[in-house]
Coordinates of N, CA and C in Angstrom, one line a residue:
Chain A
S1 N 2.1 -27.7 -6.3 CA 1.4 -27.5 -5.2 C 2.3 -27.3 -4.1
Q2 N 1.9 -26.6 -2.9 CA 2.7 -26.4 -1.9 C 2.5 -27.5 -0.8
Q3 N 3.6 -27.8 -0.1 CA 3.7 -28.9 0.8 C 3.0 -28.6 2.1
G4 N 3.4 -27.3 2.7 CA 2.9 -27.1 4.0 C 1.6 -26.2 3.9
E5 N 0.8 -26.5 5.0 CA -0.4 -25.5 5.0 C -0.5 -25.1 6.4
E6 N -0.5 -23.7 6.5 CA -0.5 -23.2 7.8 C -2.0 -22.9 8.3
D7 N -2.1 -22.8 9.6 CA -3.5 -22.5 10.1 C -3.2 -21.8 11.4
P8 N -3.9 -20.8 11.7 CA -5.0 -20.1 10.8 C -4.2 -19.3 9.6
Q9 N -5.0 -18.7 8.8 CA -4.5 -17.9 7.7 C -4.1 -16.6 8.3
A10 N -4.9 -16.1 9.3 CA -4.7 -14.8 9.9 C -5.0 -15.0 11.3
L11 N -4.2 -14.1 12.2 CA -4.4 -14.2 13.5 C -4.1 -12.8 14.1
S12 N -5.1 -12.3 15.0 CA -4.9 -11.0 15.6 C -5.0 -11.2 17.1
I13 N -4.0 -10.7 17.8 CA -4.0 -10.8 19.1 C -3.5 -9.5 19.8
Q14 N -3.6 -9.4 21.1 CA -3.3 -8.3 22.0 C -1.8 -8.4 22.3
E15 N -1.0 -7.4 22.4 CA 0.3 -7.5 22.9 C 0.4 -8.1 24.2
G16 N 1.4 -9.0 24.5 CA 1.4 -9.7 25.7 C 0.8 -11.1 25.7
E17 N -0.1 -11.4 24.7 CA -0.8 -12.7 24.6 C 0.2 -13.6 23.8
N18 N -0.1 -14.9 23.9 CA 0.6 -15.8 23.1 C 0.0 -16.1 21.8
A19 N 0.8 -16.4 20.7 CA 0.3 -16.6 19.5 C 0.7 -18.1 19.1
T20 N -0.3 -18.9 18.7 CA 0.0 -20.3 18.3 C -0.3 -20.4 16.8
M21 N 0.6 -20.9 16.0 CA 0.4 -21.2 14.6 C 0.7 -22.6 14.2
N22 N -0.1 -23.2 13.4 CA 0.0 -24.6 13.1 C 0.4 -24.8 11.6
C23 N 1.1 -25.9 11.4 CA 1.5 -26.2 10.0 C 1.3 -27.7 9.8
S24 N 0.8 -28.1 8.6 CA 0.6 -29.6 8.4 C 1.3 -29.8 7.0
Y25 N 1.9 -30.9 6.8 CA 2.6 -31.2 5.6 C 2.2 -32.6 5.2
K26 N 2.7 -33.1 4.1 CA 2.2 -34.3 3.4 C 3.2 -35.4 3.3
T27 N 4.5 -35.1 3.1 CA 5.4 -36.2 2.9 C 6.5 -36.2 3.8
S28 N 7.4 -37.1 3.8 CA 8.5 -37.3 4.7 C 9.5 -36.2 4.7
I29 N 9.9 -35.7 5.8 CA 10.8 -34.5 5.9 C 12.1 -34.8 6.6
N30 N 13.1 -34.1 6.2 CA 14.3 -34.0 7.0 C 14.2 -33.1 8.2
N31 N 13.6 -32.0 7.9 CA 13.5 -31.0 9.0 C 12.3 -30.0 8.6
L32 N 11.8 -29.2 9.6 CA 10.8 -28.2 9.3 C 11.3 -27.0 9.9
Q33 N 11.1 -25.9 9.3 CA 11.6 -24.6 9.6 C 10.5 -23.6 9.6
W34 N 10.6 -22.5 10.5 CA 9.7 -21.4 10.5 C 10.5 -20.2 10.1
Y35 N 9.9 -19.3 9.3 CA 10.5 -18.1 8.8 C 9.5 -17.0 9.1
R36 N 10.0 -15.8 9.2 CA 9.1 -14.6 9.4 C 9.5 -13.7 8.2
Q37 N 8.4 -12.9 7.7 CA 8.6 -12.1 6.6 C 7.8 -10.8 6.9
N38 N 8.5 -9.7 7.1 CA 7.9 -8.4 7.3 C 7.5 -8.0 5.9
S39 N 6.4 -7.1 5.9 CA 5.8 -6.6 4.6 C 6.8 -6.3 3.5
G40 N 6.7 -7.0 2.4 CA 7.6 -6.6 1.2 C 9.0 -6.8 1.4
R41 N 9.5 -7.6 2.3 CA 10.9 -7.8 2.7 C 11.2 -9.4 2.5
G42 N 12.5 -9.6 2.7 CA 13.0 -11.1 2.7 C 12.6 -11.8 3.9
L43 N 12.9 -13.1 3.9 CA 12.6 -13.9 4.9 C 13.6 -14.1 6.0
V44 N 13.3 -14.2 7.3 CA 14.2 -14.3 8.4 C 13.9 -15.7 9.0
H45 N 15.0 -16.4 9.1 CA 15.0 -17.8 9.7 C 14.7 -17.6 11.2
L46 N 13.8 -18.4 11.7 CA 13.4 -18.3 13.1 C 14.0 -19.5 13.9
I47 N 13.6 -20.7 13.4 CA 13.9 -21.9 14.1 C 13.8 -23.1 13.2
L48 N 14.5 -24.1 13.5 CA 14.5 -25.3 12.7 C 14.3 -26.5 13.7
I49 N 13.5 -27.5 13.3 CA 13.4 -28.7 14.1 C 13.5 -29.9 13.2
R50 N 14.4 -30.9 13.6 CA 14.6 -32.0 12.8 C 13.6 -33.0 13.0
S51 N 13.6 -34.0 12.0 CA 12.6 -35.0 12.0 C 12.6 -35.9 13.2
N52 N 13.8 -36.0 13.9 CA 13.9 -36.8 15.1 C 13.8 -36.1 16.4
E53 N 13.4 -34.8 16.3 CA 13.1 -33.9 17.4 C 11.7 -33.8 17.6
R54 N 11.2 -33.4 18.9 CA 9.8 -33.2 19.2 C 9.6 -31.8 19.6
E55 N 10.5 -31.2 20.2 CA 10.3 -29.8 20.7 C 11.6 -29.0 20.7
K56 N 11.5 -27.8 20.4 CA 12.8 -26.9 20.5 C 12.3 -25.5 21.0
H57 N 13.2 -24.9 21.7 CA 12.9 -23.5 22.2 C 14.0 -22.6 21.7
S58 N 13.6 -21.4 21.4 CA 14.6 -20.4 21.1 C 14.0 -19.0 21.6
G59 N 14.5 -18.5 22.7 CA 14.0 -17.3 23.2 C 12.4 -17.4 23.5
R60 N 11.6 -16.5 22.8 CA 10.2 -16.7 23.1 C 9.6 -17.6 22.2
L61 N 10.3 -18.4 21.4 CA 9.7 -19.2 20.4 C 9.8 -20.6 20.9
R62 N 8.7 -21.4 20.7 CA 8.7 -22.8 21.0 C 8.0 -23.5 19.7
V63 N 8.8 -24.5 19.3 CA 8.2 -25.3 18.1 C 8.1 -26.7 18.5
T64 N 7.0 -27.3 18.0 CA 6.9 -28.7 18.2 C 6.7 -29.5 16.8
L65 N 7.0 -30.7 16.9 CA 6.9 -31.5 15.7 C 6.3 -32.9 15.9
D66 N 5.3 -33.2 15.3 CA 4.6 -34.6 15.4 C 4.6 -35.2 14.0
T67 N 5.6 -36.1 13.8 CA 5.7 -36.6 12.5 C 4.6 -37.6 12.2
S68 N 4.1 -38.3 13.3 CA 2.9 -39.1 13.0 C 1.7 -38.5 12.5
K69 N 1.6 -37.3 12.9 CA 0.5 -36.4 12.4 C 0.9 -35.5 11.3
K70 N 2.2 -35.5 11.0 CA 2.7 -34.6 9.9 C 2.3 -33.1 10.2
S71 N 2.6 -32.8 11.5 CA 2.2 -31.4 11.8 C 3.3 -30.8 12.7
S72 N 3.2 -29.5 12.8 CA 4.1 -28.6 13.7 C 3.3 -27.4 14.2
S73 N 3.8 -27.0 15.3 CA 3.2 -25.7 15.8 C 4.3 -24.8 16.3
L74 N 4.1 -23.6 16.1 CA 4.9 -22.5 16.4 C 4.2 -21.6 17.5
L75 N 4.8 -21.5 18.7 CA 4.3 -20.7 19.8 C 5.1 -19.5 20.0
I76 N 4.6 -18.3 19.9 CA 5.4 -17.1 20.3 C 4.7 -16.6 21.6
T77 N 5.5 -16.6 22.7 CA 5.0 -16.2 24.0 C 5.2 -14.7 24.2
A78 N 4.3 -14.1 25.0 CA 4.5 -12.7 25.4 C 4.7 -11.8 24.0
S79 N 3.8 -11.9 23.2 CA 4.0 -11.3 21.8 C 4.1 -9.7 22.0
R80 N 4.8 -9.2 21.0 CA 5.1 -7.7 20.9 C 4.5 -7.2 19.6
A81 N 4.3 -5.9 19.6 CA 3.9 -5.3 18.3 C 4.8 -5.6 17.2
A82 N 6.1 -5.7 17.5 CA 7.2 -5.9 16.5 C 7.1 -7.3 15.9
D83 N 6.2 -8.2 16.6 CA 6.1 -9.5 15.9 C 5.2 -9.6 14.8
T84 N 4.5 -8.5 14.6 CA 3.5 -8.5 13.4 C 4.3 -8.7 12.1
A85 N 3.9 -9.8 11.4 CA 4.5 -10.1 10.2 C 3.7 -11.3 9.6
S86 N 4.3 -11.8 8.5 CA 3.8 -13.1 8.0 C 4.7 -14.2 8.5
Y87 N 4.2 -15.4 8.8 CA 5.0 -16.5 9.3 C 4.8 -17.7 8.4
F88 N 5.9 -18.3 7.9 CA 5.9 -19.4 7.0 C 6.5 -20.6 7.6
C89 N 5.9 -21.8 7.4 CA 6.6 -23.0 7.7 C 7.1 -23.6 6.4
A90 N 8.2 -24.1 6.5 CA 8.9 -24.6 5.2 C 9.5 -26.1 5.6
T91 N 9.3 -26.9 4.6 CA 9.8 -28.3 4.9 C 11.0 -28.6 4.0
D92 N 11.9 -29.2 4.5 CA 13.1 -29.8 3.8 C 12.7 -31.2 3.6
L93 N 12.3 -31.5 2.3 CA 11.8 -32.9 2.1 C 12.9 -34.0 2.0
T94 N 12.7 -35.1 2.5 CA 13.7 -36.2 2.2 C 14.1 -36.3 0.8
G95 N 15.4 -36.2 0.6 CA 16.0 -36.3 -0.8 C 15.9 -35.1 -1.6
A96 N 15.5 -34.0 -1.0 CA 15.3 -32.7 -1.7 C 16.5 -31.8 -1.8
N97 N 17.7 -32.2 -1.3 CA 18.8 -31.4 -1.4 C 18.7 -30.1 -0.8
S98 N 17.9 -30.1 0.4 CA 17.8 -28.9 1.2 C 16.9 -27.7 0.5
K99 N 16.4 -28.0 -0.7 CA 15.5 -27.0 -1.2 C 14.3 -27.0 -0.3
L100 N 13.7 -25.9 0.0 CA 12.5 -25.7 0.9 C 11.2 -25.7 0.1
T101 N 10.3 -26.2 0.8 CA 8.9 -26.1 0.2 C 8.1 -25.4 1.3
F102 N 7.5 -24.2 0.9 CA 6.9 -23.3 1.8 C 5.3 -23.5 1.7
G103 N 4.6 -23.1 2.8 CA 3.3 -23.0 2.9 C 2.9 -21.5 2.5
K104 N 1.5 -21.3 2.5 CA 1.1 -19.9 2.1 C 1.3 -18.9 3.2
G105 N 1.5 -19.2 4.4 CA 1.8 -18.2 5.4 C 0.7 -17.9 6.3
I106 N 1.0 -17.4 7.5 CA 0.0 -16.9 8.4 C 0.3 -15.4 8.7
T107 N -0.7 -14.6 8.6 CA -0.4 -13.2 8.9 C -0.8 -12.9 10.4
L108 N 0.2 -12.5 11.1 CA 0.0 -12.2 12.5 C 0.0 -10.7 12.7
S109 N -1.0 -10.3 13.4 CA -1.2 -8.9 13.8 C -1.1 -8.8 15.3
V110 N -0.2 -8.0 15.9 CA -0.3 -7.8 17.3 C -0.6 -6.4 17.7
R111 N -1.7 -6.3 18.3 CA -2.2 -4.9 18.6 C -1.5 -4.4 19.9
P112 N -1.0 -3.2 19.8 CA -0.3 -2.6 21.0 C -1.3 -2.3 22.1
Chain B
D1 N 27.6 -4.6 5.7 CA 26.5 -5.6 5.8 C 27.0 -6.9 5.1
T2 N 27.0 -7.9 5.9 CA 27.5 -9.2 5.3 C 26.4 -10.1 5.0
G3 N 25.2 -9.7 4.8 CA 24.2 -10.6 4.5 C 24.0 -10.8 3.0
V4 N 23.0 -11.6 2.6 CA 22.7 -11.8 1.2 C 22.2 -10.5 0.6
S5 N 22.8 -10.0 -0.5 CA 22.2 -8.8 -1.1 C 21.7 -9.2 -2.5
Q6 N 20.7 -8.3 -2.9 CA 20.1 -8.5 -4.3 C 19.9 -7.1 -4.9
D7 N 20.1 -7.2 -6.2 CA 20.0 -5.9 -6.9 C 19.3 -6.2 -8.3
P8 N 18.5 -5.3 -8.7 CA 17.9 -4.3 -8.0 C 16.8 -4.6 -6.9
R9 N 16.3 -3.8 -6.1 CA 15.4 -4.1 -5.2 C 13.9 -4.1 -5.8
H10 N 13.8 -3.2 -6.8 CA 12.5 -3.1 -7.6 C 12.8 -3.0 -9.0
K11 N 12.0 -3.6 -9.8 CA 12.2 -3.4 -11.2 C 10.8 -3.4 -11.9
I12 N 10.5 -2.3 -12.7 CA 9.3 -2.2 -13.5 C 9.7 -2.3 -14.9
T13 N 9.1 -3.1 -15.6 CA 9.4 -3.3 -17.0 C 8.1 -3.6 -17.8
K14 N 8.2 -3.4 -19.1 CA 7.1 -3.6 -20.0 C 7.2 -5.0 -20.5
R15 N 6.0 -5.6 -20.7 CA 5.8 -6.9 -21.3 C 6.7 -7.1 -22.5
G16 N 7.4 -8.2 -22.5 CA 8.2 -8.5 -23.7 C 9.7 -8.1 -23.5
Q17 N 10.0 -7.3 -22.6 CA 11.4 -6.9 -22.3 C 12.1 -8.0 -21.5
N18 N 13.4 -7.9 -21.6 CA 14.2 -8.8 -20.8 C 14.7 -8.1 -19.6
V19 N 14.8 -8.9 -18.4 CA 15.3 -8.3 -17.2 C 16.4 -9.3 -16.6
T20 N 17.3 -8.7 -15.8 CA 18.3 -9.5 -15.2 C 18.4 -9.1 -13.7
F21 N 18.5 -10.1 -12.8 CA 18.6 -9.7 -11.4 C 20.0 -10.3 -11.0
R22 N 20.5 -9.7 -9.9 CA 21.7 -10.2 -9.4 C 21.5 -10.6 -7.9
C23 N 22.2 -11.6 -7.5 CA 22.3 -12.0 -6.0 C 23.7 -12.2 -5.6
D24 N 24.1 -11.5 -4.6 CA 25.4 -11.8 -3.9 C 25.2 -12.5 -2.6
P25 N 25.6 -13.8 -2.6 CA 25.5 -14.5 -1.3 C 26.4 -14.1 -0.2
I26 N 26.2 -14.7 0.9 CA 27.1 -14.4 1.9 C 28.4 -15.0 1.6
S27 N 29.6 -14.4 1.9 CA 30.9 -14.8 1.5 C 31.2 -16.3 1.9
E28 N 31.5 -17.1 0.9 CA 32.0 -18.4 1.2 C 30.8 -19.4 1.3
H29 N 29.6 -18.9 1.1 CA 28.5 -19.8 1.1 C 28.5 -20.5 -0.2
N30 N 28.5 -21.8 -0.2 CA 28.6 -22.5 -1.5 C 27.3 -22.8 -2.2
R31 N 26.2 -22.9 -1.5 CA 25.0 -23.2 -2.1 C 24.1 -21.9 -2.2
L32 N 23.5 -21.7 -3.3 CA 22.7 -20.5 -3.6 C 21.4 -21.0 -4.2
Y33 N 20.3 -20.5 -3.7 CA 19.0 -20.9 -4.1 C 18.3 -19.6 -4.7
W34 N 17.4 -19.8 -5.7 CA 16.4 -18.8 -6.2 C 15.0 -19.3 -5.9
Y35 N 14.2 -18.4 -5.4 CA 12.8 -18.7 -5.2 C 12.0 -17.5 -5.8
R36 N 10.7 -17.9 -6.1 CA 9.8 -16.8 -6.5 C 8.6 -16.8 -5.6
Q37 N 8.1 -15.6 -5.3 CA 7.0 -15.5 -4.4 C 6.0 -14.5 -5.0
T38 N 4.8 -15.0 -5.2 CA 3.7 -14.2 -5.7 C 2.9 -13.8 -4.5
L39 N 2.1 -12.7 -4.8 CA 1.4 -12.1 -3.7 C 0.4 -13.0 -3.0
G40 N 0.5 -13.1 -1.6 CA -0.3 -13.9 -0.8 C 0.1 -15.4 -0.9
Q41 N 1.2 -15.7 -1.4 CA 1.7 -17.1 -1.4 C 3.1 -17.2 -0.8
G42 N 3.5 -18.4 -0.5 CA 4.8 -18.5 0.1 C 5.8 -18.7 -1.1
P43 N 7.1 -18.6 -0.9 CA 8.1 -18.7 -1.9 C 8.1 -20.1 -2.5
E44 N 8.3 -20.1 -3.8 CA 8.4 -21.5 -4.5 C 9.8 -21.5 -5.1
F45 N 10.4 -22.7 -5.0 CA 11.7 -23.0 -5.4 C 11.8 -22.9 -7.0
L46 N 12.9 -22.3 -7.4 CA 13.1 -22.2 -8.9 C 14.4 -23.0 -9.3
T47 N 15.5 -22.7 -8.6 CA 16.7 -23.4 -8.9 C 17.8 -23.3 -7.8
Y48 N 18.8 -24.2 -7.8 CA 19.9 -24.0 -6.9 C 21.2 -24.3 -7.5
F49 N 22.3 -23.8 -7.0 CA 23.6 -24.0 -7.4 C 24.5 -24.5 -6.2
Q50 N 25.4 -25.4 -6.5 CA 26.4 -25.7 -5.5 C 27.7 -25.2 -6.2
N51 N 28.3 -24.3 -5.6 CA 29.4 -23.5 -6.3 C 28.9 -23.0 -7.7
E52 N 29.6 -23.4 -8.8 CA 29.1 -22.9 -10.1 C 28.2 -23.8 -10.8
A53 N 27.9 -25.0 -10.2 CA 27.1 -25.9 -11.0 C 25.6 -25.7 -10.6
Q54 N 24.8 -25.6 -11.6 CA 23.3 -25.6 -11.4 C 22.9 -27.0 -11.3
L55 N 22.5 -27.4 -10.0 CA 22.2 -28.8 -9.8 C 20.6 -29.2 -10.0
E56 N 19.8 -28.2 -9.8 CA 18.4 -28.6 -9.9 C 17.6 -27.4 -10.4
K57 N 16.6 -27.7 -11.3 CA 15.7 -26.6 -11.8 C 14.3 -27.0 -11.7
S58 N 13.4 -26.2 -11.1 CA 12.0 -26.5 -11.0 C 11.4 -26.4 -12.4
R59 N 10.2 -27.1 -12.5 CA 9.4 -27.0 -13.8 C 8.8 -25.6 -13.9
L60 N 8.9 -24.8 -12.9 CA 8.4 -23.4 -12.9 C 9.3 -22.6 -13.8
L61 N 10.5 -23.1 -13.9 CA 11.6 -22.3 -14.6 C 11.5 -22.6 -16.1
S62 N 10.7 -21.8 -16.8 CA 10.4 -22.2 -18.2 C 11.7 -21.8 -19.0
D63 N 11.7 -22.0 -20.3 CA 12.9 -21.7 -21.1 C 13.1 -20.2 -21.3
R64 N 12.3 -19.5 -20.7 CA 12.5 -17.9 -20.8 C 13.3 -17.5 -19.6
F65 N 13.6 -18.4 -18.6 CA 14.4 -18.1 -17.4 C 15.7 -18.8 -17.6
S66 N 16.8 -18.1 -17.2 CA 18.0 -18.7 -17.1 C 18.8 -18.2 -15.9
A67 N 19.5 -19.0 -15.2 CA 20.2 -18.6 -14.1 C 21.7 -19.0 -14.3
E68 N 22.6 -18.2 -13.7 CA 24.1 -18.5 -13.9 C 24.8 -18.2 -12.5
R69 N 25.8 -18.9 -12.4 CA 26.7 -18.6 -11.1 C 28.1 -18.8 -11.7
P70 N 28.7 -18.0 -12.6 CA 29.8 -18.3 -13.3 C 31.1 -18.6 -12.5
K71 N 31.3 -18.0 -11.4 CA 32.5 -18.1 -10.7 C 32.2 -18.7 -9.3
G72 N 31.0 -19.2 -9.1 CA 30.7 -19.7 -7.8 C 30.4 -18.7 -6.7
S73 N 30.3 -17.5 -7.2 CA 30.1 -16.4 -6.1 C 28.7 -15.8 -6.4
F74 N 28.6 -14.7 -7.0 CA 27.3 -14.1 -7.3 C 26.6 -14.9 -8.4
S75 N 25.2 -14.7 -8.4 CA 24.4 -15.3 -9.4 C 23.5 -14.3 -10.1
T76 N 23.1 -14.6 -11.3 CA 22.2 -13.8 -12.0 C 21.1 -14.6 -12.5
L77 N 19.9 -14.0 -12.5 CA 18.6 -14.7 -12.9 C 18.1 -13.8 -14.1
E78 N 18.0 -14.3 -15.3 CA 17.5 -13.5 -16.3 C 16.1 -14.1 -16.8
I79 N 15.3 -13.2 -17.1 CA 13.9 -13.5 -17.7 C 13.8 -12.8 -19.0
Q80 N 13.6 -13.7 -20.0 CA 13.5 -13.1 -21.3 C 12.0 -13.0 -21.8
R81 N 11.7 -12.0 -22.5 CA 10.3 -11.8 -23.1 C 9.3 -11.9 -21.9
T82 N 9.4 -11.0 -21.0 CA 8.7 -11.0 -19.7 C 7.2 -11.0 -20.1
E83 N 6.4 -11.7 -19.1 CA 5.0 -11.7 -19.3 C 4.4 -11.2 -17.9
Q84 N 3.2 -10.7 -17.9 CA 2.6 -10.2 -16.7 C 2.6 -11.2 -15.6
G85 N 2.5 -12.5 -15.9 CA 2.6 -13.5 -14.9 C 3.9 -13.7 -14.2
D86 N 4.9 -13.0 -14.7 CA 6.2 -13.1 -14.1 C 6.4 -12.1 -13.0
S87 N 5.4 -11.2 -12.8 CA 5.4 -10.2 -11.7 C 5.4 -11.0 -10.3
A88 N 6.3 -10.7 -9.6 CA 6.5 -11.5 -8.4 C 7.8 -10.9 -7.6
M89 N 8.0 -11.4 -6.4 CA 9.2 -11.1 -5.7 C 10.1 -12.3 -6.0
Y90 N 11.4 -12.0 -6.4 CA 12.4 -13.0 -6.6 C 13.4 -13.0 -5.5
L91 N 13.4 -14.1 -4.7 CA 14.2 -14.2 -3.6 C 15.5 -15.1 -3.8
C92 N 16.6 -14.7 -3.2 CA 17.8 -15.5 -3.3 C 18.1 -15.9 -1.9
A93 N 18.7 -17.1 -1.7 CA 19.1 -17.5 -0.5 C 20.4 -18.3 -0.6
S94 N 21.3 -18.3 0.5 CA 22.5 -19.0 0.4 C 22.7 -19.7 1.8
T95 N 23.5 -20.9 1.7 CA 23.8 -21.6 2.8 C 25.3 -22.0 2.7
P96 N 25.9 -22.1 3.9 CA 27.3 -22.5 4.0 C 27.4 -24.1 3.9
E97 N 28.6 -24.5 3.5 CA 28.8 -26.0 3.3 C 28.6 -26.7 4.6
T98 N 28.9 -25.9 5.7 CA 28.9 -26.6 7.1 C 27.4 -26.8 7.6
D99 N 26.6 -26.0 7.1 CA 25.2 -26.1 7.6 C 24.1 -25.8 6.4
T100 N 23.9 -26.8 5.7 CA 23.1 -26.6 4.5 C 21.6 -26.5 4.8
D101 N 21.2 -26.7 6.2 CA 19.8 -26.7 6.5 C 19.2 -25.3 6.6
T102 N 20.1 -24.3 7.1 CA 19.6 -22.9 7.3 C 19.9 -22.1 6.2
Q103 N 18.8 -21.6 5.5 CA 18.9 -20.7 4.4 C 18.9 -19.3 4.8
Y104 N 19.8 -18.4 4.3 CA 19.8 -17.0 4.7 C 19.3 -16.2 3.5
F105 N 18.2 -15.6 3.6 CA 17.5 -15.0 2.5 C 18.0 -13.5 2.2
G106 N 18.0 -13.0 1.0 CA 18.2 -11.7 0.7 C 16.9 -10.9 0.8
P107 N 16.9 -9.6 0.5 CA 15.7 -8.8 0.7 C 14.7 -9.0 -0.5
G108 N 15.2 -9.6 -1.6 CA 14.3 -9.8 -2.7 C 14.3 -8.7 -3.8
T109 N 14.0 -9.1 -5.0 CA 13.8 -8.1 -6.1 C 12.3 -8.3 -6.5
R110 N 11.7 -7.1 -6.4 CA 10.2 -7.1 -6.8 C 10.1 -6.7 -8.2
L111 N 9.6 -7.6 -9.0 CA 9.4 -7.3 -10.5 C 8.0 -7.1 -10.7
T112 N 7.7 -6.0 -11.4 CA 6.4 -5.6 -11.9 C 6.5 -5.5 -13.4
V113 N 5.6 -6.4 -14.1 CA 5.6 -6.3 -15.6 C 4.2 -5.7 -16.0
L114 N 4.4 -4.6 -16.7 CA 3.2 -3.9 -17.1 C 2.7 -4.4 -18.4

């Protein structure tokens, strides 16, 4: 079974709006990462947040982590049509030797 | 291009045939991971290598699957007697020794078993 569960499963927004995606997980983690996947392609690493961090920024991305609730959120500000993709959260579980456990993903559509 | 490369990008085979995929990690990345992704799902871990040593295998990796990394550089994933349920995208990722947290993924090999 997969560790992370993203919410919503699909999100459609207008260009320029912000997109918020959530991820919940079940067990103790070393870090949580977000990846993007364009249709039929490999994954691109977006941002990593460690278990002792609460918030990180990278360009238009902001990720938060609440270990007490075992949840994370990814915010993409000022979205662009090029942000249209599937987004996955992945957890690096404690003692897992950095192998990642992925959720099912969120499909983001940004309308021009 | 100095990223992770995978070959072939697409493979169509008939049930019962053997297939082999290749992954070339980023130069000097000592860890290499294989994942499988089925339609509508996230990637699932299959196995990983540290240099030439295969350190962990998922229970998803049945005895029809074998992976090697003979010289600690490229890796191959072989599936024997393919089944329709093997149809998936097979992804390879690598990490450097200095930062094992961030995995760099290749474009994947899409396998279709008829």
